[in-house]
């Protein structure tokens, strides 16, 4: 196959449970990325989750089915340290790409940008200088929404007892995309908004990948053989 290498870095902080998108920001992000993976059948994909820290969920693979399976398993709470360290996510994403390959490389950050902690703009610029474009997919609305506490019917509150309202931080996300030489789009309820990012990915240099697909069988004939005997 011929394609590019792509890392999906998904925000799994508690703010992604906000319901200003349907069913919530996390659910909408999964829908958008699943649609994206469907359109990138010839490319290699890696998956990373982040909040205050970043963790590799799936290394680079050409298996789109596995990518979608891992994507559906992610959820808020996978990263114990809360926050939205976008710069850390970009840095760790850089380590997932295949060394010494001429294939185009790109990172897609999926986040609401809430609680921006580190110098994500500088890290995006560094990635771009090293041949990796950084695209940003914003999930949420500027008006914001409370954050539900799962299983309670209540909302998260600050130390003063006020309900916390989490808002999409578009200003920071746009700055990250510009520094990374990529596109910024906002995922809405009416449409996925993927076309600008897909158009940018098509401009990347492609390279031939070779992959081996195999099936591993577990022999169980002996049970039937014993009954027959």
PDB file of C-alpha atoms in Angstrom:
ATOM      1  CA  UNK A   1       0.000   0.000   0.000  1.00  0.00           C
ATOM      2  CA  UNK A   2       1.014   3.640  -0.438  1.00  0.00           C
ATOM      3  CA  UNK A   3       0.201   6.291   2.146  1.00  0.00           C
ATOM      4  CA  UNK A   4       1.280   8.614   4.965  1.00  0.00           C
ATOM      5  CA  UNK A   5       1.764   8.277   8.714  1.00  0.00           C
ATOM      6  CA  UNK A   6      -0.795   9.861  11.007  1.00  0.00           C
ATOM      7  CA  UNK A   7      -1.029  10.134  14.818  1.00  0.00           C
ATOM      8  CA  UNK A   8      -4.396  10.831  16.447  1.00  0.00           C
ATOM      9  CA  UNK A   9      -3.935  12.501  19.850  1.00  0.00           C
ATOM     10  CA  UNK A  10      -7.234  12.485  21.758  1.00  0.00           C
ATOM     11  CA  UNK A  11      -8.012  14.598  24.819  1.00  0.00           C
ATOM     12  CA  UNK A  12      -9.549  12.391  27.541  1.00  0.00           C
ATOM     13  CA  UNK A  13      -9.803  14.988  30.316  1.00  0.00           C
ATOM     14  CA  UNK A  14     -13.050  15.312  32.285  1.00  0.00           C
ATOM     15  CA  UNK A  15     -14.103  18.372  30.278  1.00  0.00           C
ATOM     16  CA  UNK A  16     -14.628  16.041  27.299  1.00  0.00           C
ATOM     17  CA  UNK A  17     -17.753  14.756  29.076  1.00  0.00           C
ATOM     18  CA  UNK A  18     -19.497  18.109  28.557  1.00  0.00           C
ATOM     19  CA  UNK A  19     -22.703  17.743  26.553  1.00  0.00           C
ATOM     20  CA  UNK A  20     -22.639  20.836  24.355  1.00  0.00           C
ATOM     21  CA  UNK A  21     -22.177  18.327  21.498  1.00  0.00           C
ATOM     22  CA  UNK A  22     -24.237  15.164  21.047  1.00  0.00           C
ATOM     23  CA  UNK A  23     -23.896  12.755  22.855  1.00  0.00           C
ATOM     24  CA  UNK A  24     -20.954  14.571  24.488  1.00  0.00           C
ATOM     25  CA  UNK A  25     -17.586  15.907  23.360  1.00  0.00           C
ATOM     26  CA  UNK A  26     -15.874  12.529  23.721  1.00  0.00           C
ATOM     27  CA  UNK A  27     -18.603  10.676  21.869  1.00  0.00           C
ATOM     28  CA  UNK A  28     -18.545  13.240  19.075  1.00  0.00           C
ATOM     29  CA  UNK A  29     -14.750  13.007  18.836  1.00  0.00           C
ATOM     30  CA  UNK A  30     -14.993   9.227  18.418  1.00  0.00           C
ATOM     31  CA  UNK A  31     -17.567   9.606  15.640  1.00  0.00           C
ATOM     32  CA  UNK A  32     -15.405  12.109  13.794  1.00  0.00           C
ATOM     33  CA  UNK A  33     -12.218  10.048  14.083  1.00  0.00           C
ATOM     34  CA  UNK A  34     -13.967   6.840  13.078  1.00  0.00           C
ATOM     35  CA  UNK A  35     -15.150   8.597   9.910  1.00  0.00           C
ATOM     36  CA  UNK A  36     -11.610   9.869   9.315  1.00  0.00           C
ATOM     37  CA  UNK A  37     -10.090   6.390   9.674  1.00  0.00           C
ATOM     38  CA  UNK A  38     -12.623   5.070   7.142  1.00  0.00           C
ATOM     39  CA  UNK A  39     -11.213   7.526   4.594  1.00  0.00           C
ATOM     40  CA  UNK A  40      -7.559   6.696   5.281  1.00  0.00           C
ATOM     41  CA  UNK A  41      -7.468   2.994   4.461  1.00  0.00           C
ATOM     42  CA  UNK A  42      -4.006   3.125   2.857  1.00  0.00           C
ATOM     43  CA  UNK A  43      -2.281   5.085   5.612  1.00  0.00           C
ATOM     44  CA  UNK A  44      -0.633   4.099   8.883  1.00  0.00           C
ATOM     45  CA  UNK A  45      -2.286   5.359  12.072  1.00  0.00           C
ATOM     46  CA  UNK A  46      -1.150   5.653  15.678  1.00  0.00           C
ATOM     47  CA  UNK A  47      -3.338   6.579  18.672  1.00  0.00           C
ATOM     48  CA  UNK A  48      -2.428   8.538  21.790  1.00  0.00           C
ATOM     49  CA  UNK A  49      -4.547   9.777  24.704  1.00  0.00           C
ATOM     50  CA  UNK A  50      -3.740  12.737  26.898  1.00  0.00           C
ATOM     51  CA  UNK A  51      -4.957  14.941  29.717  1.00  0.00           C
ATOM     52  CA  UNK A  52      -2.324  16.222  32.169  1.00  0.00           C
ATOM     53  CA  UNK A  53      -0.044  13.418  30.897  1.00  0.00           C
ATOM     54  CA  UNK A  54       0.137  11.526  27.596  1.00  0.00           C
ATOM     55  CA  UNK A  55      -0.001   7.767  26.971  1.00  0.00           C
ATOM     56  CA  UNK A  56       0.357   5.713  23.796  1.00  0.00           C
ATOM     57  CA  UNK A  57      -2.836   3.767  23.230  1.00  0.00           C
ATOM     58  CA  UNK A  58      -1.811   2.117  19.940  1.00  0.00           C
ATOM     59  CA  UNK A  59       1.533   2.234  18.070  1.00  0.00           C
ATOM     60  CA  UNK A  60       1.694   3.006  14.362  1.00  0.00           C
ATOM     61  CA  UNK A  61      -0.221   0.404  12.346  1.00  0.00           C
ATOM     62  CA  UNK A  62      -1.703  -0.107   8.900  1.00  0.00           C
ATOM     63  CA  UNK A  63      -4.621  -2.062  10.417  1.00  0.00           C
ATOM     64  CA  UNK A  64      -7.592   0.324  10.252  1.00  0.00           C
ATOM     65  CA  UNK A  65      -9.886  -2.154  12.025  1.00  0.00           C
ATOM     66  CA  UNK A  66      -7.596  -2.279  15.054  1.00  0.00           C
ATOM     67  CA  UNK A  67      -7.361   1.512  15.057  1.00  0.00           C
ATOM     68  CA  UNK A  68     -11.161   1.822  15.241  1.00  0.00           C
ATOM     69  CA  UNK A  69     -11.335  -0.833  17.981  1.00  0.00           C
ATOM     70  CA  UNK A  70      -8.784   1.000  20.148  1.00  0.00           C
ATOM     71  CA  UNK A  71     -10.513   4.308  19.422  1.00  0.00           C
ATOM     72  CA  UNK A  72     -13.851   3.064  20.756  1.00  0.00           C
ATOM     73  CA  UNK A  73     -12.216   1.892  24.005  1.00  0.00           C
ATOM     74  CA  UNK A  74     -10.891   5.294  25.077  1.00  0.00           C
ATOM     75  CA  UNK A  75     -12.683   7.218  27.825  1.00  0.00           C
ATOM     76  CA  UNK A  76     -12.137  10.020  30.345  1.00  0.00           C
ATOM     77  CA  UNK A  77     -10.373   8.593  33.365  1.00  0.00           C
ATOM     78  CA  UNK A  78      -7.727   6.712  31.353  1.00  0.00           C
ATOM     79  CA  UNK A  79      -5.223   9.402  32.383  1.00  0.00           C
ATOM     80  CA  UNK A  80      -5.214   9.962  36.160  1.00  0.00           C
ATOM     81  CA  UNK A  81      -3.612  13.428  36.023  1.00  0.00           C
ATOM     82  CA  UNK A  82      -6.211  15.935  34.851  1.00  0.00           C
ATOM     83  CA  UNK A  83      -5.459  18.903  32.601  1.00  0.00           C
ATOM     84  CA  UNK A  84      -4.911  19.458  28.890  1.00  0.00           C
ATOM     85  CA  UNK A  85      -1.180  19.277  28.164  1.00  0.00           C
ATOM     86  CA  UNK A  86      -1.268  19.643  24.383  1.00  0.00           C
ATOM     87  CA  UNK A  87       2.471  20.262  24.099  1.00  0.00           C
ATOM     88  CA  UNK A  88       3.227  16.990  25.882  1.00  0.00           C
ATOM     89  CA  UNK A  89       0.854  15.171  23.517  1.00  0.00           C
ATOM     90  CA  UNK A  90       2.651  16.572  20.458  1.00  0.00           C
ATOM     91  CA  UNK A  91       6.042  15.626  21.892  1.00  0.00           C
ATOM     92  CA  UNK A  92       4.982  12.022  22.557  1.00  0.00           C
ATOM     93  CA  UNK A  93       3.257  11.774  19.172  1.00  0.00           C
ATOM     94  CA  UNK A  94       6.569  12.590  17.495  1.00  0.00           C
ATOM     95  CA  UNK A  95       7.989   9.379  18.944  1.00  0.00           C
ATOM     96  CA  UNK A  96       5.366   7.206  17.216  1.00  0.00           C
ATOM     97  CA  UNK A  97       6.517   7.937  13.663  1.00  0.00           C
ATOM     98  CA  UNK A  98       8.713   5.455  11.800  1.00  0.00           C
ATOM     99  CA  UNK A  99      12.343   6.691  11.861  1.00  0.00           C
ATOM    100  CA  UNK A 100      14.106   7.450   8.574  1.00  0.00           C
ATOM    101  CA  UNK A 101      10.979   7.244   6.431  1.00  0.00           C
ATOM    102  CA  UNK A 102      10.200   9.669   3.627  1.00  0.00           C
ATOM    103  CA  UNK A 103       6.454   9.318   4.144  1.00  0.00           C
ATOM    104  CA  UNK A 104       4.520  12.464   5.024  1.00  0.00           C
ATOM    105  CA  UNK A 105       3.856  12.739   8.763  1.00  0.00           C
ATOM    106  CA  UNK A 106       0.985  14.488  10.495  1.00  0.00           C
ATOM    107  CA  UNK A 107      -0.543  14.806  13.969  1.00  0.00           C
ATOM    108  CA  UNK A 108      -4.225  15.505  14.579  1.00  0.00           C
ATOM    109  CA  UNK A 109      -4.988  16.905  18.024  1.00  0.00           C
ATOM    110  CA  UNK A 110      -8.593  16.383  19.146  1.00  0.00           C
ATOM    111  CA  UNK A 111      -9.410  18.566  22.143  1.00  0.00           C
ATOM    112  CA  UNK A 112     -11.530  21.347  23.605  1.00  0.00           C
ATOM    113  CA  UNK A 113      -8.373  23.258  24.561  1.00  0.00           C
ATOM    114  CA  UNK A 114      -9.656  23.737  28.121  1.00  0.00           C
ATOM    115  CA  UNK A 115      -7.068  24.224  30.876  1.00  0.00           C
ATOM    116  CA  UNK A 116      -4.158  24.768  28.471  1.00  0.00           C
ATOM    117  CA  UNK A 117      -1.004  24.056  30.531  1.00  0.00           C
ATOM    118  CA  UNK A 118       2.223  23.918  28.522  1.00  0.00           C
ATOM    119  CA  UNK A 119       3.735  25.694  25.519  1.00  0.00           C
ATOM    120  CA  UNK A 120       1.743  23.852  22.862  1.00  0.00           C
ATOM    121  CA  UNK A 121       2.360  26.546  20.251  1.00  0.00           C
ATOM    122  CA  UNK A 122       6.153  26.232  20.525  1.00  0.00           C
ATOM    123  CA  UNK A 123       5.941  22.427  20.458  1.00  0.00           C
ATOM    124  CA  UNK A 124       3.764  22.550  17.326  1.00  0.00           C
ATOM    125  CA  UNK A 125       6.318  24.848  15.709  1.00  0.00           C
ATOM    126  CA  UNK A 126       9.118  22.405  16.602  1.00  0.00           C
ATOM    127  CA  UNK A 127       7.134  19.528  15.083  1.00  0.00           C
ATOM    128  CA  UNK A 128       6.605  21.475  11.861  1.00  0.00           C
ATOM    129  CA  UNK A 129      10.322  22.298  11.664  1.00  0.00           C
ATOM    130  CA  UNK A 130      10.964  18.530  11.866  1.00  0.00           C
ATOM    131  CA  UNK A 131       8.654  17.742   8.963  1.00  0.00           C
ATOM    132  CA  UNK A 132       5.478  16.964  10.915  1.00  0.00           C
ATOM    133  CA  UNK A 133       2.317  19.004  10.337  1.00  0.00           C
ATOM    134  CA  UNK A 134      -0.048  19.528  13.258  1.00  0.00           C
ATOM    135  CA  UNK A 135      -3.790  19.777  12.638  1.00  0.00           C
ATOM    136  CA  UNK A 136      -6.316  20.575  15.353  1.00  0.00           C
ATOM    137  CA  UNK A 137      -9.921  19.411  15.608  1.00  0.00           C
ATOM    138  CA  UNK A 138     -11.835  21.444  18.187  1.00  0.00           C
ATOM    139  CA  UNK A 139     -14.754  19.786  20.006  1.00  0.00           C
ATOM    140  CA  UNK A 140     -17.137  21.878  22.059  1.00  0.00           C
ATOM    141  CA  UNK A 141     -18.732  25.306  21.804  1.00  0.00           C
ATOM    142  CA  UNK A 142     -17.495  28.768  22.805  1.00  0.00           C
ATOM    143  CA  UNK A 143     -20.619  29.129  24.985  1.00  0.00           C
ATOM    144  CA  UNK A 144     -19.573  26.072  26.980  1.00  0.00           C
ATOM    145  CA  UNK A 145     -21.398  23.541  29.104  1.00  0.00           C
ATOM    146  CA  UNK A 146     -21.283  22.082  32.648  1.00  0.00           C
ATOM    147  CA  UNK A 147     -19.313  18.861  33.195  1.00  0.00           C
ATOM    148  CA  UNK A 148     -21.508  15.949  34.354  1.00  0.00           C
ATOM    149  CA  UNK A 149     -20.294  13.706  37.165  1.00  0.00           C
ATOM    150  CA  UNK A 150     -20.914  10.225  35.772  1.00  0.00           C
ATOM    151  CA  UNK A 151     -23.529   8.164  37.562  1.00  0.00           C
ATOM    152  CA  UNK A 152     -24.713  10.964  39.865  1.00  0.00           C
ATOM    153  CA  UNK A 153     -26.806  13.353  37.784  1.00  0.00           C
ATOM    154  CA  UNK A 154     -24.801  16.242  39.248  1.00  0.00           C
ATOM    155  CA  UNK A 155     -22.242  18.603  37.741  1.00  0.00           C
ATOM    156  CA  UNK A 156     -18.645  19.319  38.717  1.00  0.00           C
ATOM    157  CA  UNK A 157     -18.161  22.316  40.988  1.00  0.00           C
ATOM    158  CA  UNK A 158     -15.191  24.468  41.917  1.00  0.00           C
ATOM    159  CA  UNK A 159     -13.864  24.927  45.464  1.00  0.00           C
ATOM    160  CA  UNK A 160     -16.457  27.660  46.067  1.00  0.00           C
ATOM    161  CA  UNK A 161     -19.337  25.385  45.107  1.00  0.00           C
ATOM    162  CA  UNK A 162     -20.032  26.999  41.736  1.00  0.00           C
ATOM    163  CA  UNK A 163     -20.842  24.791  38.745  1.00  0.00           C
ATOM    164  CA  UNK A 164     -17.838  24.607  36.402  1.00  0.00           C
ATOM    165  CA  UNK A 165     -18.587  25.596  32.793  1.00  0.00           C
ATOM    166  CA  UNK A 166     -16.036  24.372  30.256  1.00  0.00           C
ATOM    167  CA  UNK A 167     -15.669  26.338  27.000  1.00  0.00           C
ATOM    168  CA  UNK A 168     -13.944  25.595  23.702  1.00  0.00           C
ATOM    169  CA  UNK A 169     -10.652  27.524  23.672  1.00  0.00           C
ATOM    170  CA  UNK A 170     -10.506  28.272  19.958  1.00  0.00           C
ATOM    171  CA  UNK A 171      -7.869  31.002  20.208  1.00  0.00           C
ATOM    172  CA  UNK A 172      -5.211  28.624  21.534  1.00  0.00           C
ATOM    173  CA  UNK A 173      -6.196  25.824  19.157  1.00  0.00           C
ATOM    174  CA  UNK A 174      -5.965  28.093  16.127  1.00  0.00           C
ATOM    175  CA  UNK A 175      -2.516  29.260  17.246  1.00  0.00           C
ATOM    176  CA  UNK A 176      -1.356  25.642  17.597  1.00  0.00           C
ATOM    177  CA  UNK A 177      -2.586  24.764  14.099  1.00  0.00           C
ATOM    178  CA  UNK A 178      -0.922  27.823  12.550  1.00  0.00           C
ATOM    179  CA  UNK A 179       2.398  27.080  14.299  1.00  0.00           C
ATOM    180  CA  UNK A 180       2.183  23.446  13.163  1.00  0.00           C
ATOM    181  CA  UNK A 181       1.530  24.366   9.531  1.00  0.00           C
ATOM    182  CA  UNK A 182      -1.825  22.616   9.640  1.00  0.00           C
ATOM    183  CA  UNK A 183      -5.548  23.349   9.626  1.00  0.00           C
ATOM    184  CA  UNK A 184      -7.940  24.082  12.461  1.00  0.00           C
ATOM    185  CA  UNK A 185     -11.576  22.977  12.196  1.00  0.00           C
ATOM    186  CA  UNK A 186     -14.401  22.770  14.704  1.00  0.00           C
ATOM    187  CA  UNK A 187     -16.528  19.639  14.843  1.00  0.00           C
ATOM    188  CA  UNK A 188     -20.188  20.602  15.134  1.00  0.00           C
ATOM    189  CA  UNK A 189     -23.391  18.666  15.658  1.00  0.00           C
ATOM    190  CA  UNK A 190     -24.521  19.171  12.063  1.00  0.00           C
ATOM    191  CA  UNK A 191     -21.325  18.109  10.276  1.00  0.00           C
ATOM    192  CA  UNK A 192     -17.955  16.536  10.948  1.00  0.00           C
ATOM    193  CA  UNK A 193     -15.883  19.314   9.363  1.00  0.00           C
ATOM    194  CA  UNK A 194     -13.102  16.981   8.215  1.00  0.00           C
ATOM    195  CA  UNK A 195     -12.646  18.190   4.640  1.00  0.00           C
ATOM    196  CA  UNK A 196      -9.964  20.857   5.312  1.00  0.00           C
ATOM    197  CA  UNK A 197      -7.833  18.341   7.218  1.00  0.00           C
ATOM    198  CA  UNK A 198      -8.312  15.568   4.656  1.00  0.00           C
ATOM    199  CA  UNK A 199      -7.360  17.974   1.859  1.00  0.00           C
ATOM    200  CA  UNK A 200      -4.155  18.839   3.727  1.00  0.00           C
ATOM    201  CA  UNK A 201      -3.322  15.162   4.300  1.00  0.00           C
ATOM    202  CA  UNK A 202      -3.656  14.452   0.585  1.00  0.00           C
ATOM    203  CA  UNK A 203      -0.871  16.957  -0.066  1.00  0.00           C
ATOM    204  CA  UNK A 204       1.649  15.004   2.017  1.00  0.00           C
ATOM    205  CA  UNK A 205       4.310  12.880   0.374  1.00  0.00           C
ATOM    206  CA  UNK A 206       3.270   9.237   0.234  1.00  0.00           C
ATOM    207  CA  UNK A 207       5.472   6.174   0.566  1.00  0.00           C
ATOM    208  CA  UNK A 208       4.992   2.480  -0.011  1.00  0.00           C
ATOM    209  CA  UNK A 209       4.348   0.429   3.124  1.00  0.00           C
ATOM    210  CA  UNK A 210       4.676  -3.318   3.390  1.00  0.00           C
ATOM    211  CA  UNK A 211       2.605  -5.131   5.989  1.00  0.00           C
ATOM    212  CA  UNK A 212       2.010  -8.782   6.821  1.00  0.00           C
ATOM    213  CA  UNK A 213      -1.454  -9.925   7.921  1.00  0.00           C
ATOM    214  CA  UNK A 214      -1.800 -13.315   9.567  1.00  0.00           C
ATOM    215  CA  UNK A 215      -4.321 -15.401  11.493  1.00  0.00           C
ATOM    216  CA  UNK A 216      -3.357 -17.463  14.519  1.00  0.00           C
ATOM    217  CA  UNK A 217      -5.548 -20.513  15.111  1.00  0.00           C
ATOM    218  CA  UNK A 218      -5.958 -22.365  18.388  1.00  0.00           C
ATOM    219  CA  UNK A 219      -6.334 -26.099  17.811  1.00  0.00           C
ATOM    220  CA  UNK A 220      -9.440 -27.533  19.542  1.00  0.00           C
ATOM    221  CA  UNK A 221     -10.012 -30.647  17.461  1.00  0.00           C
ATOM    222  CA  UNK A 222      -8.746 -32.899  20.273  1.00  0.00           C
ATOM    223  CA  UNK A 223     -11.970 -32.466  22.276  1.00  0.00           C
ATOM    224  CA  UNK A 224     -14.114 -33.725  19.389  1.00  0.00           C
ATOM    225  CA  UNK A 225     -11.563 -36.406  18.619  1.00  0.00           C
ATOM    226  CA  UNK A 226     -11.759 -37.671  22.217  1.00  0.00           C
ATOM    227  CA  UNK A 227     -15.572 -37.842  22.053  1.00  0.00           C
ATOM    228  CA  UNK A 228     -15.432 -39.659  18.716  1.00  0.00           C
ATOM    229  CA  UNK A 229     -12.862 -42.117  20.056  1.00  0.00           C
TER     230      UNK A 229
END
